[in-house]
PDB file of C-alpha atoms in Angstrom:
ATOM      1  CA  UNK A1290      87.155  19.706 -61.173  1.00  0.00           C
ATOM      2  CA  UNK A1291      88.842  16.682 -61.554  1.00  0.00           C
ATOM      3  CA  UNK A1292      90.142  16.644 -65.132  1.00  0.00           C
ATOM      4  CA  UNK A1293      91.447  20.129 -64.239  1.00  0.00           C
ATOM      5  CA  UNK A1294      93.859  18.736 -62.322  1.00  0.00           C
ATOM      6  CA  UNK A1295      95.536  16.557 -64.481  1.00  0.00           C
ATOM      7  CA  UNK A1296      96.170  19.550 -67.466  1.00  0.00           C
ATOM      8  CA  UNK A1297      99.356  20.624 -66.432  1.00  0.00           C
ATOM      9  CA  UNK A1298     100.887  24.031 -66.997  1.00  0.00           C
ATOM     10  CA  UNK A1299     104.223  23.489 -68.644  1.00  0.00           C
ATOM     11  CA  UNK A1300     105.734  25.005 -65.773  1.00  0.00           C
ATOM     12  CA  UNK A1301     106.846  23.436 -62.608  1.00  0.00           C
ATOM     13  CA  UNK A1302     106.501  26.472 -60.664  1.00  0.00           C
ATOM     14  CA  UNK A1303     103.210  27.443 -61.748  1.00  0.00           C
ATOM     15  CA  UNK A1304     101.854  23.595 -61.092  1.00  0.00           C
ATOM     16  CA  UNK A1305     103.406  23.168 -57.687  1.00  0.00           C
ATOM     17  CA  UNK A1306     101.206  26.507 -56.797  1.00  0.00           C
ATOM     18  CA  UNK A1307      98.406  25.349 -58.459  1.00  0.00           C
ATOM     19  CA  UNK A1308      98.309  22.075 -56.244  1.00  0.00           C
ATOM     20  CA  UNK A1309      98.749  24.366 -53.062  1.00  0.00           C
ATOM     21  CA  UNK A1310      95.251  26.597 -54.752  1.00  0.00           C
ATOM     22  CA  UNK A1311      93.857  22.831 -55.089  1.00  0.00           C
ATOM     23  CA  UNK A1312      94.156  22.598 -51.293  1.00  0.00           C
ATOM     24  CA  UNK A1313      93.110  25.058 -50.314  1.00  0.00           C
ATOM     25  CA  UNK A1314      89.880  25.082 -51.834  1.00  0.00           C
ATOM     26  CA  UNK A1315      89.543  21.576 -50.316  1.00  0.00           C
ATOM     27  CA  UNK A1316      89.786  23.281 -47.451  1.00  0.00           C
ATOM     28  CA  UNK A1317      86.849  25.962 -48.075  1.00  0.00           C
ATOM     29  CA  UNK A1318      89.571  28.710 -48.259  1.00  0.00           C
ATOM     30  CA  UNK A1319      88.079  30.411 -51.758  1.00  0.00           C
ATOM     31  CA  UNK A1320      89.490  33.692 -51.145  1.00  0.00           C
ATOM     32  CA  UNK A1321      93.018  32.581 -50.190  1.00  0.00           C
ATOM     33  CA  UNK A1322      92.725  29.942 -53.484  1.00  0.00           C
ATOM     34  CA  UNK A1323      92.001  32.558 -55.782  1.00  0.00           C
ATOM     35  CA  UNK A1324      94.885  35.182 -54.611  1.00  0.00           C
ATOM     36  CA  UNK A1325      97.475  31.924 -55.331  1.00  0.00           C
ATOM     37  CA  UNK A1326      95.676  31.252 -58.809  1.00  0.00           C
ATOM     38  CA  UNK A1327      96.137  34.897 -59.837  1.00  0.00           C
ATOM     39  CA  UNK A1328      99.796  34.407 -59.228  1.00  0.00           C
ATOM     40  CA  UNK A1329      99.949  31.195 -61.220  1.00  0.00           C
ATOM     41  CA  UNK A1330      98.194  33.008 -64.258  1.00  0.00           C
ATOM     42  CA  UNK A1331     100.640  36.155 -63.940  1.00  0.00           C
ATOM     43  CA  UNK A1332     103.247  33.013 -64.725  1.00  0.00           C
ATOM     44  CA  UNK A1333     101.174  31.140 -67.551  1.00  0.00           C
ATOM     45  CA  UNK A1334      98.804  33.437 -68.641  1.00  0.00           C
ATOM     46  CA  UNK A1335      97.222  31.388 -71.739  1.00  0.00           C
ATOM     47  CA  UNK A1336      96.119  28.160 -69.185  1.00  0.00           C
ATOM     48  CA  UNK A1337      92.832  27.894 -69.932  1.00  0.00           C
ATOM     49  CA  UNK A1338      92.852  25.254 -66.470  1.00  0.00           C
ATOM     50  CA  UNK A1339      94.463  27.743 -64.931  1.00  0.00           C
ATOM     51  CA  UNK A1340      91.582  30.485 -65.856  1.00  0.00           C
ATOM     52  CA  UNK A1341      89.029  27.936 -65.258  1.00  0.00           C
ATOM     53  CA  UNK A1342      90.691  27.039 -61.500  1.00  0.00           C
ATOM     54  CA  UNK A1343      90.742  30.687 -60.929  1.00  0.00           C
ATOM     55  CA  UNK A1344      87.233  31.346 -61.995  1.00  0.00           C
ATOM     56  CA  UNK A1345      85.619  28.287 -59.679  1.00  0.00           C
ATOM     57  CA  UNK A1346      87.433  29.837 -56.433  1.00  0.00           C
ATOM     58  CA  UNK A1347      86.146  33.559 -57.296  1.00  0.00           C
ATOM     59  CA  UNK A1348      82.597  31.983 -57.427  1.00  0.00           C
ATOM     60  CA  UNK A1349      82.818  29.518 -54.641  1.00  0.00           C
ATOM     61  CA  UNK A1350      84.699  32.475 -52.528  1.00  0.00           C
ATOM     62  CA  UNK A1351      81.213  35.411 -53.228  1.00  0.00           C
ATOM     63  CA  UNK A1352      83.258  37.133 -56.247  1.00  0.00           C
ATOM     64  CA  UNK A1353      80.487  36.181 -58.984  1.00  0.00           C
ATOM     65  CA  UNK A1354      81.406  39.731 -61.079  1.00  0.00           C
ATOM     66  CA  UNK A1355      85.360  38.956 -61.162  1.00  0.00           C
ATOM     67  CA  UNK A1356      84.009  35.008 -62.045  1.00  0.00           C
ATOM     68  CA  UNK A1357      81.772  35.752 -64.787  1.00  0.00           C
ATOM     69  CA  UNK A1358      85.266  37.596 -66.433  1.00  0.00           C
ATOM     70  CA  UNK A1359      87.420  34.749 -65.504  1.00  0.00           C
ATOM     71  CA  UNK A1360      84.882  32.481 -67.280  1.00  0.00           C
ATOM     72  CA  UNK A1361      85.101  34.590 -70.354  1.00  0.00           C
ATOM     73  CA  UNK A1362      89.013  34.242 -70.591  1.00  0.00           C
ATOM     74  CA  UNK A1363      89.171  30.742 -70.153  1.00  0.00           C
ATOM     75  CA  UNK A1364      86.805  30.476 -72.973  1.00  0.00           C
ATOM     76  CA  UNK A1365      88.919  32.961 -75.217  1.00  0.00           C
ATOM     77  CA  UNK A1366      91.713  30.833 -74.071  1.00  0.00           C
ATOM     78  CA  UNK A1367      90.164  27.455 -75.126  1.00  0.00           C
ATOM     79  CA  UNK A1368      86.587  28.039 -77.337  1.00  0.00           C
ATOM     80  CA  UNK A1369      86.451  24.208 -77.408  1.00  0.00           C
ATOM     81  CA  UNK A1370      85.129  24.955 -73.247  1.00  0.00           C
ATOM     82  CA  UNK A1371      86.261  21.384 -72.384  1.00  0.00           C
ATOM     83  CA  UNK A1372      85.755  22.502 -68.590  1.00  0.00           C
ATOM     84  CA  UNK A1373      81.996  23.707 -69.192  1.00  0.00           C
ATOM     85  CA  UNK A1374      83.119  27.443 -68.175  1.00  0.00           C
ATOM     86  CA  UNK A1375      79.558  28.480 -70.391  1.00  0.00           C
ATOM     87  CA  UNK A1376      77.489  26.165 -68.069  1.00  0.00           C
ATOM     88  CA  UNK A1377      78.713  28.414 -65.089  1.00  0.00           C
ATOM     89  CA  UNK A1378      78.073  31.557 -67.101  1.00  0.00           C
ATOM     90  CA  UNK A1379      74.550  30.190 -67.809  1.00  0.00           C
ATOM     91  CA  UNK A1380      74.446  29.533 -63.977  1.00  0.00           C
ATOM     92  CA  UNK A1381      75.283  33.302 -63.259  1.00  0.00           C
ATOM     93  CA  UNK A1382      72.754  34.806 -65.498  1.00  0.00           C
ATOM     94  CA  UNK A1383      75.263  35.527 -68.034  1.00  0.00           C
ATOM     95  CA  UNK A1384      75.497  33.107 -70.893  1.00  0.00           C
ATOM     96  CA  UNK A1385      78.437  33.078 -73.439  1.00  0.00           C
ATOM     97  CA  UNK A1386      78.756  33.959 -76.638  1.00  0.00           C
ATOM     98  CA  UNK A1387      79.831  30.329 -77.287  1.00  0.00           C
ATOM     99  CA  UNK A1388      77.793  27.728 -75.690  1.00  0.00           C
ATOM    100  CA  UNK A1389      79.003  24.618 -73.382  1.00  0.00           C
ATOM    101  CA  UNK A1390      78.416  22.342 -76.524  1.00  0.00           C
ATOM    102  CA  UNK A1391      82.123  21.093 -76.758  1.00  0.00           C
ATOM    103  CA  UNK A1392      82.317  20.237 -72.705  1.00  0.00           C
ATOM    104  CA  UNK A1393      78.452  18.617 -73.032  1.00  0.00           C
ATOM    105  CA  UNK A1394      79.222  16.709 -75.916  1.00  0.00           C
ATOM    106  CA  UNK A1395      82.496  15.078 -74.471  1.00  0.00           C
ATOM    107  CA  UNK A1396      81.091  14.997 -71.142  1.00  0.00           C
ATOM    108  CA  UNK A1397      78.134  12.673 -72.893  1.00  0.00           C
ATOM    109  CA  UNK A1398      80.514  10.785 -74.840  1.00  0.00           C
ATOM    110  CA  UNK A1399      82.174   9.397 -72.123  1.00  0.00           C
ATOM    111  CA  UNK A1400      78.913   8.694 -70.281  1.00  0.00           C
ATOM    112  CA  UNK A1401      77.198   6.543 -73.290  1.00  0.00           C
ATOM    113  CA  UNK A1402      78.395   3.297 -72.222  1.00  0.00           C
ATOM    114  CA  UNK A1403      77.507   3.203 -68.910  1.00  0.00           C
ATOM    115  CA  UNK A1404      74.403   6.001 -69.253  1.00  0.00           C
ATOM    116  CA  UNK A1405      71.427   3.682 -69.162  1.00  0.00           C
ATOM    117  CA  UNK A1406      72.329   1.061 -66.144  1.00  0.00           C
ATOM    118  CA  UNK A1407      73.840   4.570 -64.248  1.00  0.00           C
ATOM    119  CA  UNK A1408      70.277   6.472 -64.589  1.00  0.00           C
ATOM    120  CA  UNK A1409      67.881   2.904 -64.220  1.00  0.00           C
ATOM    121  CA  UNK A1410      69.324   0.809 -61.786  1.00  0.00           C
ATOM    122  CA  UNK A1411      71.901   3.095 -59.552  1.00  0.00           C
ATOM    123  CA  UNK A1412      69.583   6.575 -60.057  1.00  0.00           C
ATOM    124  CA  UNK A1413      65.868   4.900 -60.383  1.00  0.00           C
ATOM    125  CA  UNK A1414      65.481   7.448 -63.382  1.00  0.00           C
ATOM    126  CA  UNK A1415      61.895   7.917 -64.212  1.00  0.00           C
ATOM    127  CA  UNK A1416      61.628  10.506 -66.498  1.00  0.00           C
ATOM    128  CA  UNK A1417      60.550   9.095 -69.706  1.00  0.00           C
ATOM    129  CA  UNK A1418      57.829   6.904 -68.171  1.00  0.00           C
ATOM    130  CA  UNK A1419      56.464   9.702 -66.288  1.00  0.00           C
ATOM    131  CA  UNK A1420      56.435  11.787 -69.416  1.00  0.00           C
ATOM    132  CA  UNK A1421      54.594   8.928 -71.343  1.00  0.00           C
ATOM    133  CA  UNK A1422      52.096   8.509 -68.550  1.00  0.00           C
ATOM    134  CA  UNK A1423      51.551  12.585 -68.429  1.00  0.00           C
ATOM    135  CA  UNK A1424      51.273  12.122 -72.400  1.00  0.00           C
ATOM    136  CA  UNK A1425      47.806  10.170 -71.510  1.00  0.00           C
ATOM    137  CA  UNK A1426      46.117  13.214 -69.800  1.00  0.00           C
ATOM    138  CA  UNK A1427      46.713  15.298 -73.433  1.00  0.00           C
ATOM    139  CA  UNK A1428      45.609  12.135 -75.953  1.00  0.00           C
ATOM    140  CA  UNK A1429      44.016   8.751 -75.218  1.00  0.00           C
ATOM    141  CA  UNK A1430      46.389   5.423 -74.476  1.00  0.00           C
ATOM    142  CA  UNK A1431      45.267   4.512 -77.837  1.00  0.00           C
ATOM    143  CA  UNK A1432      46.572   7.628 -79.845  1.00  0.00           C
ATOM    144  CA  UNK A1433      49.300   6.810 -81.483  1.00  0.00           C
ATOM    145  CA  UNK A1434      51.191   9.595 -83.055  1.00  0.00           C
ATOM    146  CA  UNK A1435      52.792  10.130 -87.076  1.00  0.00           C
ATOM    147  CA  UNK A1436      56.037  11.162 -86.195  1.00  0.00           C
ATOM    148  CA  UNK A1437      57.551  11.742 -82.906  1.00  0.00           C
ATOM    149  CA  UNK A1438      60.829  13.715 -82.339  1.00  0.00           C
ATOM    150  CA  UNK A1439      62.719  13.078 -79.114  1.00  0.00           C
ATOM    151  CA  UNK A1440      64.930  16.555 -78.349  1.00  0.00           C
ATOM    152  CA  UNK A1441      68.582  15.027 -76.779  1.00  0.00           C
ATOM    153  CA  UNK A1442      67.353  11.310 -77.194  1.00  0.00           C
ATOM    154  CA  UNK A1443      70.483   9.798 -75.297  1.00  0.00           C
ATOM    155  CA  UNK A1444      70.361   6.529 -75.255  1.00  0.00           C
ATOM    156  CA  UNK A1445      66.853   6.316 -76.758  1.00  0.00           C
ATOM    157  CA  UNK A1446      65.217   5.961 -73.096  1.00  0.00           C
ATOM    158  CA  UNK A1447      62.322   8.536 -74.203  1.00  0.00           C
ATOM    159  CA  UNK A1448      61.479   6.528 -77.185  1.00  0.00           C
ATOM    160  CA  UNK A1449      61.416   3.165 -75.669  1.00  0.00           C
ATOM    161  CA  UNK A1450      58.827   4.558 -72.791  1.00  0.00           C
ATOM    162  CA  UNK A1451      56.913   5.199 -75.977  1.00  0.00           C
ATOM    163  CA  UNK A1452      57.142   2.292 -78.490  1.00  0.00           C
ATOM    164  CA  UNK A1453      53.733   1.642 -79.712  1.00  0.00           C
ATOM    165  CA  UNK A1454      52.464   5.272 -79.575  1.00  0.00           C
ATOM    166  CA  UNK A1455      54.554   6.303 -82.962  1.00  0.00           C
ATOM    167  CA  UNK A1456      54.555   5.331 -86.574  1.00  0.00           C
ATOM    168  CA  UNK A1457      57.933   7.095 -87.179  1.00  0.00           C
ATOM    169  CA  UNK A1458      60.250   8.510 -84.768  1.00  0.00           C
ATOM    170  CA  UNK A1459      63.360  11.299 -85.268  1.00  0.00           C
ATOM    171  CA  UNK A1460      65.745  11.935 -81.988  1.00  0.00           C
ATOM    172  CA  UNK A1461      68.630  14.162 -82.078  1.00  0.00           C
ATOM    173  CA  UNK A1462      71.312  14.810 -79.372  1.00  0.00           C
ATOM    174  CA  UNK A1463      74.797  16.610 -79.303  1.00  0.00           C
ATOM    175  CA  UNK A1464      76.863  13.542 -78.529  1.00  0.00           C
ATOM    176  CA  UNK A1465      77.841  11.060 -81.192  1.00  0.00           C
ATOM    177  CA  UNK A1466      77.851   8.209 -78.541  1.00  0.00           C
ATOM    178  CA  UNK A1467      74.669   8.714 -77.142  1.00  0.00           C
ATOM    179  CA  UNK A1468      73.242   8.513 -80.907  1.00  0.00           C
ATOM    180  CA  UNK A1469      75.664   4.891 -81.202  1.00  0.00           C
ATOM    181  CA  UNK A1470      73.267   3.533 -78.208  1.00  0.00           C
ATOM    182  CA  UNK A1471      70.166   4.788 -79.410  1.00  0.00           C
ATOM    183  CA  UNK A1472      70.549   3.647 -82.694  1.00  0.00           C
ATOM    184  CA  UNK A1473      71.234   0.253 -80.999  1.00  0.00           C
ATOM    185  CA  UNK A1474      67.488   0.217 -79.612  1.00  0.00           C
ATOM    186  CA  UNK A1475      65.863   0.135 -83.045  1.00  0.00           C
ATOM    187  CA  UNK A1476      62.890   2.678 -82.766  1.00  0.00           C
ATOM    188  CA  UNK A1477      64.408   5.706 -84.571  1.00  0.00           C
ATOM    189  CA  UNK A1478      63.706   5.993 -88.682  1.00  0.00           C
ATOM    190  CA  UNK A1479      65.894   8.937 -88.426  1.00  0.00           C
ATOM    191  CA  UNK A1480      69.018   9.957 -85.813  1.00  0.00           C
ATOM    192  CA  UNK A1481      71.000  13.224 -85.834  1.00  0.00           C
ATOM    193  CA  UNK A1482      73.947  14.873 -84.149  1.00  0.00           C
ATOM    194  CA  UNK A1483      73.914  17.959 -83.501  1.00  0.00           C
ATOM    195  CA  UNK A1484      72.540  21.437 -81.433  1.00  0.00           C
ATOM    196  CA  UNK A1485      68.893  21.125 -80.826  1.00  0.00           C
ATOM    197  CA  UNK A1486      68.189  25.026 -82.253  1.00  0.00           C
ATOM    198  CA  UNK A1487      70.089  24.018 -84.902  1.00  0.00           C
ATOM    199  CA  UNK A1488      68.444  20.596 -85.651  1.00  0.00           C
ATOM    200  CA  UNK A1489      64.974  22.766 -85.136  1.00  0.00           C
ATOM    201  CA  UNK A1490      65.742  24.770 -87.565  1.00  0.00           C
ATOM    202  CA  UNK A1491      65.859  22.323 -90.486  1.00  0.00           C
ATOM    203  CA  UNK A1492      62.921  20.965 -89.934  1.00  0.00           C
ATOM    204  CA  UNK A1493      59.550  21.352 -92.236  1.00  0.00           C
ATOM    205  CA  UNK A1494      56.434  23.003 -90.396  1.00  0.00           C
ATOM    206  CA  UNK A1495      54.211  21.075 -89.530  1.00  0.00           C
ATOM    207  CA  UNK A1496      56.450  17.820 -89.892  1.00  0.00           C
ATOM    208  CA  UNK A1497      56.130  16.622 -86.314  1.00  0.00           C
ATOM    209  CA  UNK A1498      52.955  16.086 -83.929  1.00  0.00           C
ATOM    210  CA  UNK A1499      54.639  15.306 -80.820  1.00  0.00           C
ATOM    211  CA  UNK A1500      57.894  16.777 -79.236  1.00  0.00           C
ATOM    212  CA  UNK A1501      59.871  15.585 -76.640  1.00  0.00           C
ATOM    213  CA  UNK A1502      62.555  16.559 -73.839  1.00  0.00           C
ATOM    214  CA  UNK A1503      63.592  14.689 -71.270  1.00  0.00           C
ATOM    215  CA  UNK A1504      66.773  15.982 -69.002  1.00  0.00           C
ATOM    216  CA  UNK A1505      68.296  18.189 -71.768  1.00  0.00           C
ATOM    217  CA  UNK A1506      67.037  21.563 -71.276  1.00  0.00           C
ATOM    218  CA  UNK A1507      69.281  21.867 -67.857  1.00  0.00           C
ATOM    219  CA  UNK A1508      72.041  21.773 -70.491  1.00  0.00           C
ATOM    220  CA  UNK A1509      71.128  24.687 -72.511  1.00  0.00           C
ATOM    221  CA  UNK A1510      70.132  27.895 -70.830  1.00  0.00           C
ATOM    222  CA  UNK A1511      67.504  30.469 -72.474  1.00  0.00           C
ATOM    223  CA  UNK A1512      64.712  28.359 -74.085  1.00  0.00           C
ATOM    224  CA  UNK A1513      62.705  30.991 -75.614  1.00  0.00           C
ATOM    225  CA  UNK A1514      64.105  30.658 -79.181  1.00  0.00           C
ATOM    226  CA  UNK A1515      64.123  26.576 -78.929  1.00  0.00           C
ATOM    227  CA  UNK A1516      60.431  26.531 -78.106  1.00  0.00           C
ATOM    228  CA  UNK A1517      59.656  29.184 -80.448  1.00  0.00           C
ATOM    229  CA  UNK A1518      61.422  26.849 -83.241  1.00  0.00           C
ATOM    230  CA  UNK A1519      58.864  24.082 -81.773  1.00  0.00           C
ATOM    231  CA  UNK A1520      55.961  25.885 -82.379  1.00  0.00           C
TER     232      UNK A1520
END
């Protein structure tokens, strides 16, 4: 909630009880946090922060049915969701209308420098070569495939575990960064921005024989139409 906190209001009042909320919630006191925010909002009632504030402290504090409808107005406040409200509604069991692509996107963005020595050397991220060795039970060592697409290829980490196994690789992912770095790594014929369903959807049938996802479903809630689009 960091970035939260430095979106002021426009109104000194309204801040200066906003940083009392902020303390309180430091302090585990949810309930007491969210009766403060509803006072702020009553003075700036189009602070999508604000909303966003007020919606964390209803769900940290038990109030999950008053937080899913704070959610919603901070995204009818702000649609661009820079605070990943959707992600929580997702978390709830009630995903918006307008996904967390916005606040994923930016959120990646910022990460794409840094993403690859974070994950390897400070996480001990194993995903992608754990995914390449599983590949071996389902097709020999030796296979190597016609045209691979990596689903939210980051930095290219998924393709790299792979190099050798494909004649021609395609990797997609919703933050124009991430796509910067992978393009950096060589592998991919073809690289795209944009919403995996969407990206899905353009594609020919039976254009692909292997399909990839490491650490991006997390990000996007019901999967039923994305593997659906797959098959």
């Amino acid at each position: 909630m960091t970035e939260i906190y430095s979106r002021p209001s426009g109104d000194i009042m309204a801040d200066r009880r906003f940083d009392y909320a902020r303390a309180l919630m430091n302090e585990g006191a949810f309930v007491q946090a969210a009766d403060l925010l509803s006072q702020v909002l009553e003075m700036v009632p189009n602070w999508a922060a604000g909303w966003f504030a007020f919606a964390d402290a209803l769900e940290r504090g038990g109030d999950h049915a008053k937080a899913i409808s704070a959610f919603n107005r901070t995204l009818e406040v702000d649609p661009s969701d820079p605070f990943g409200a959707a992600l929580h509604l997702v978390r709830l069991g009630k995903p918006a209308t307008s996904g967390a692509s916005a606040y994923v996107a930016n959120l990646f963005d910022q990460y794409a420098p840094r993403y690859e020595a974070h994950l390897i050397e400070g996480l001990g991220y194993r995903a992608p070569i754990l995914l390449a060795a599983g590949l071996n039970t389902l097709a020999p060592a030796t296979h190597v495939f016609d045209h691979f697409i990596d689903l939210g290829c980051g930095t290219g980490l998924m393709g790299k575990a792979l190099e050798g196994r494909f004649r021609r690789a395609s990797g997609v992912d919703i933050a124009p960064q991430m796509i910067k770095q992978a393009q950096k790594c060589g592998l991919y014929e073809e690289l795209d921005v944009a919403e995996l369903l969407e990206y899905l959807r353009h594609q020919p049938e039976n254009s692909a024989d292997l399909i990839l996802a490491a650490d991006v479903f997390v990000y996007i809630g019901p999967l039923e139409e994305i593997f659906s689009q797959v098959r």
